Amino acid sequence: SMTRLELIERLKKELKDKRFHHVLRVEATAIDLAIKNGVNVEKASIAGLVHDYAKQRPDSDFINEIKQKRLDPELLNYGNAIWHGIVGAELIKDELNIWDEDILNAVRHHTTGAPVMTKLEQVIYMADYIEPGRDFAGVKKARLITATNLQAGVAYQTKHTLNYLVANGKTVYPKTIDTYNAWVPQYE
Ligand code: DGI
Ligand code: FE
Ligand code: FE
Ligand code: FE
């Protein structure tokens, strides 16, 4: 498979500038969290770089992939926000030749989280949320909590994301609710 520098070249072509710089910041944040939490730094780097690989693909690419790979047909009821992680992981396998299931699961779960997440998955979920370019009410608190306790960070993000989705009348993907039930009562 590709080296880190080859991956970066590929991502620079695939992504708009703003998104490309986001993924570089997610990588740096993921490496930092990986070191603090005893997670494989190389995997954190690669997962951080590729997590939004498919974000700018047309809906038709995801729909084709869902059908060709016979992924859960329920996925067809959602959109890019859900697809770019879960279905994006399949495109990463096909197109970037990354087969490491730890890395692919970190990509799959980076938007919705999951009831059970490895430390690497938690690192990518949090790095995406708190990278230094993020600016939303509560981001400073999210950074502080995550620096102290990765799991408490996961609970914080999960609670705030569900709250945001409900407050704005957005469709909530079932896994997002499962993540909430598994993490928020326990760690918040
Ligand atoms: O791709 P990024 O913007 O870097 O970040 P992300 O993949 O974490 O996506 C964040 C967005 O995804 C945020 O606006 C909330 C949204 N999201 C998370 N869970 C759900 C969701 N959107 C819907 N519709 N349903 C969900 O369950
Ligand atoms: Fe994303
Ligand atoms: Fe996220
Ligand atoms: Fe992202």
PDB file of N, CA and C and ligand atoms in Angstrom, residues 19 22 51-52 55 81-82 84 110-111 128 134 161 164-165 170-173 176, ligand 1:
ATOM      1  N   ARG A  19     -10.792  20.974   3.087  1.00  0.00           N
ATOM      2  CA  ARG A  19     -10.929  19.599   3.599  1.00  0.00           C
ATOM      3  C   ARG A  19      -9.556  18.959   3.752  1.00  0.00           C
ATOM      4  N   HIS A  22      -8.036  20.192   6.835  1.00  0.00           N
ATOM      5  CA  HIS A  22      -8.716  19.544   7.981  1.00  0.00           C
ATOM      6  C   HIS A  22      -8.111  18.157   8.233  1.00  0.00           C
ATOM      7  N   HIS A  51      -9.708   9.536   6.893  1.00  0.00           N
ATOM      8  CA  HIS A  51     -11.070   9.426   7.453  1.00  0.00           C
ATOM      9  C   HIS A  51     -12.135  10.108   6.592  1.00  0.00           C
ATOM     10  N   ASP A  52     -11.787  11.209   5.936  1.00  0.00           N
ATOM     11  CA  ASP A  52     -12.765  11.921   5.085  1.00  0.00           C
ATOM     12  C   ASP A  52     -12.457  11.737   3.592  1.00  0.00           C
ATOM     13  N   LYS A  55     -15.512  12.072   1.380  1.00  0.00           N
ATOM     14  CA  LYS A  55     -16.469  13.139   1.739  1.00  0.00           C
ATOM     15  C   LYS A  55     -16.993  13.904   0.522  1.00  0.00           C
ATOM     16  N   ALA A  81     -23.573  12.471   5.005  1.00  0.00           N
ATOM     17  CA  ALA A  81     -23.082  12.582   6.393  1.00  0.00           C
ATOM     18  C   ALA A  81     -22.803  11.195   6.974  1.00  0.00           C
ATOM     19  N   ILE A  82     -23.655  10.227   6.643  1.00  0.00           N
ATOM     20  CA  ILE A  82     -23.488   8.861   7.145  1.00  0.00           C
ATOM     21  C   ILE A  82     -22.622   8.030   6.191  1.00  0.00           C
ATOM     22  N   HIS A  84     -20.130   8.809   4.072  1.00  0.00           N
ATOM     23  CA  HIS A  84     -18.692   9.050   3.808  1.00  0.00           C
ATOM     24  C   HIS A  84     -17.794   8.262   4.772  1.00  0.00           C
ATOM     25  N   HIS A 110     -16.254   7.117  12.451  1.00  0.00           N
ATOM     26  CA  HIS A 110     -15.785   8.438  12.878  1.00  0.00           C
ATOM     27  C   HIS A 110     -16.895   9.467  13.004  1.00  0.00           C
ATOM     28  N   THR A 111     -18.031   9.264  12.342  1.00  0.00           N
ATOM     29  CA  THR A 111     -19.128  10.242  12.405  1.00  0.00           C
ATOM     30  C   THR A 111     -20.156   9.878  13.475  1.00  0.00           C
ATOM     31  N   ASP A 128     -11.256  14.213  15.080  1.00  0.00           N
ATOM     32  CA  ASP A 128     -12.099  14.891  14.096  1.00  0.00           C
ATOM     33  C   ASP A 128     -12.898  16.023  14.750  1.00  0.00           C
ATOM     34  N   ARG A 134     -11.430  23.463  14.450  1.00  0.00           N
ATOM     35  CA  ARG A 134     -12.844  23.428  14.865  1.00  0.00           C
ATOM     36  C   ARG A 134     -13.152  24.625  15.744  1.00  0.00           C
ATOM     37  N   THR A 161     -23.584  15.982  20.011  1.00  0.00           N
ATOM     38  CA  THR A 161     -24.001  15.751  18.625  1.00  0.00           C
ATOM     39  C   THR A 161     -25.469  15.344  18.564  1.00  0.00           C
ATOM     40  N   TYR A 164     -27.579  18.331  19.139  1.00  0.00           N
ATOM     41  CA  TYR A 164     -27.600  19.197  17.956  1.00  0.00           C
ATOM     42  C   TYR A 164     -28.543  18.643  16.882  1.00  0.00           C
ATOM     43  N   LEU A 165     -28.477  17.338  16.656  1.00  0.00           N
ATOM     44  CA  LEU A 165     -29.320  16.723  15.617  1.00  0.00           C
ATOM     45  C   LEU A 165     -30.796  16.895  15.965  1.00  0.00           C
ATOM     46  N   LYS A 170     -32.859  17.004  12.453  1.00  0.00           N
ATOM     47  CA  LYS A 170     -32.146  16.143  11.493  1.00  0.00           C
ATOM     48  C   LYS A 170     -32.504  14.672  11.725  1.00  0.00           C
ATOM     49  N   THR A 171     -32.325  13.871  10.686  1.00  0.00           N
ATOM     50  CA  THR A 171     -32.509  12.426  10.824  1.00  0.00           C
ATOM     51  C   THR A 171     -31.392  11.866  11.701  1.00  0.00           C
ATOM     52  N   VAL A 172     -31.757  11.069  12.678  1.00  0.00           N
ATOM     53  CA  VAL A 172     -30.743  10.441  13.539  1.00  0.00           C
ATOM     54  C   VAL A 172     -30.547   8.990  13.088  1.00  0.00           C
ATOM     55  N   TYR A 173     -29.320   8.679  12.697  1.00  0.00           N
ATOM     56  CA  TYR A 173     -28.984   7.313  12.284  1.00  0.00           C
ATOM     57  C   TYR A 173     -29.050   6.416  13.530  1.00  0.00           C
ATOM     58  N   THR A 176     -26.151   6.140  15.889  1.00  0.00           N
ATOM     59  CA  THR A 176     -25.868   7.332  16.695  1.00  0.00           C
ATOM     60  C   THR A 176     -26.589   7.234  18.041  1.00  0.00           C
TER      61      THR A 176
HETATM   62  O1  DGI B   1     -16.766  14.964   8.026  1.00  0.00           O
HETATM   63  P1  DGI B   1     -16.551  15.994   9.099  1.00  0.00           P
HETATM   64  O2  DGI B   1     -17.336  17.253   8.850  1.00  0.00           O
HETATM   65  O3  DGI B   1     -15.129  16.290   9.356  1.00  0.00           O
HETATM   66  O4  DGI B   1     -17.122  15.393  10.480  1.00  0.00           O
HETATM   67  P2  DGI B   1     -18.101  14.160  10.716  1.00  0.00           P
HETATM   68  O5  DGI B   1     -17.838  13.074   9.769  1.00  0.00           O
HETATM   69  O6  DGI B   1     -18.007  13.843  12.170  1.00  0.00           O
HETATM   70  O7  DGI B   1     -19.517  14.740  10.374  1.00  0.00           O
HETATM   71  C1  DGI B   1     -20.090  15.606  11.306  1.00  0.00           C
HETATM   72  C2  DGI B   1     -21.532  15.843  10.897  1.00  0.00           C
HETATM   73  O8  DGI B   1     -22.253  14.613  10.870  1.00  0.00           O
HETATM   74  C3  DGI B   1     -22.205  16.745  11.907  1.00  0.00           C
HETATM   75  O9  DGI B   1     -22.804  17.839  11.195  1.00  0.00           O
HETATM   76  C4  DGI B   1     -23.267  15.883  12.525  1.00  0.00           C
HETATM   77  C5  DGI B   1     -23.491  14.821  11.474  1.00  0.00           C
HETATM   78  N1  DGI B   1     -24.031  13.589  12.060  1.00  0.00           N
HETATM   79  C6  DGI B   1     -23.538  12.810  13.048  1.00  0.00           C
HETATM   80  N2  DGI B   1     -24.389  11.821  13.357  1.00  0.00           N
HETATM   81  C7  DGI B   1     -25.448  11.970  12.516  1.00  0.00           C
HETATM   82  C8  DGI B   1     -25.208  13.087  11.692  1.00  0.00           C
HETATM   83  N3  DGI B   1     -26.086  13.520  10.743  1.00  0.00           N
HETATM   84  C9  DGI B   1     -27.231  12.862  10.636  1.00  0.00           C
HETATM   85  N4  DGI B   1     -28.111  13.290   9.743  1.00  0.00           N
HETATM   86  N5  DGI B   1     -27.536  11.777  11.408  1.00  0.00           N
HETATM   87  C10 DGI B   1     -26.685  11.289  12.368  1.00  0.00           C
HETATM   88  O10 DGI B   1     -27.002  10.310  13.051  1.00  0.00           O
END
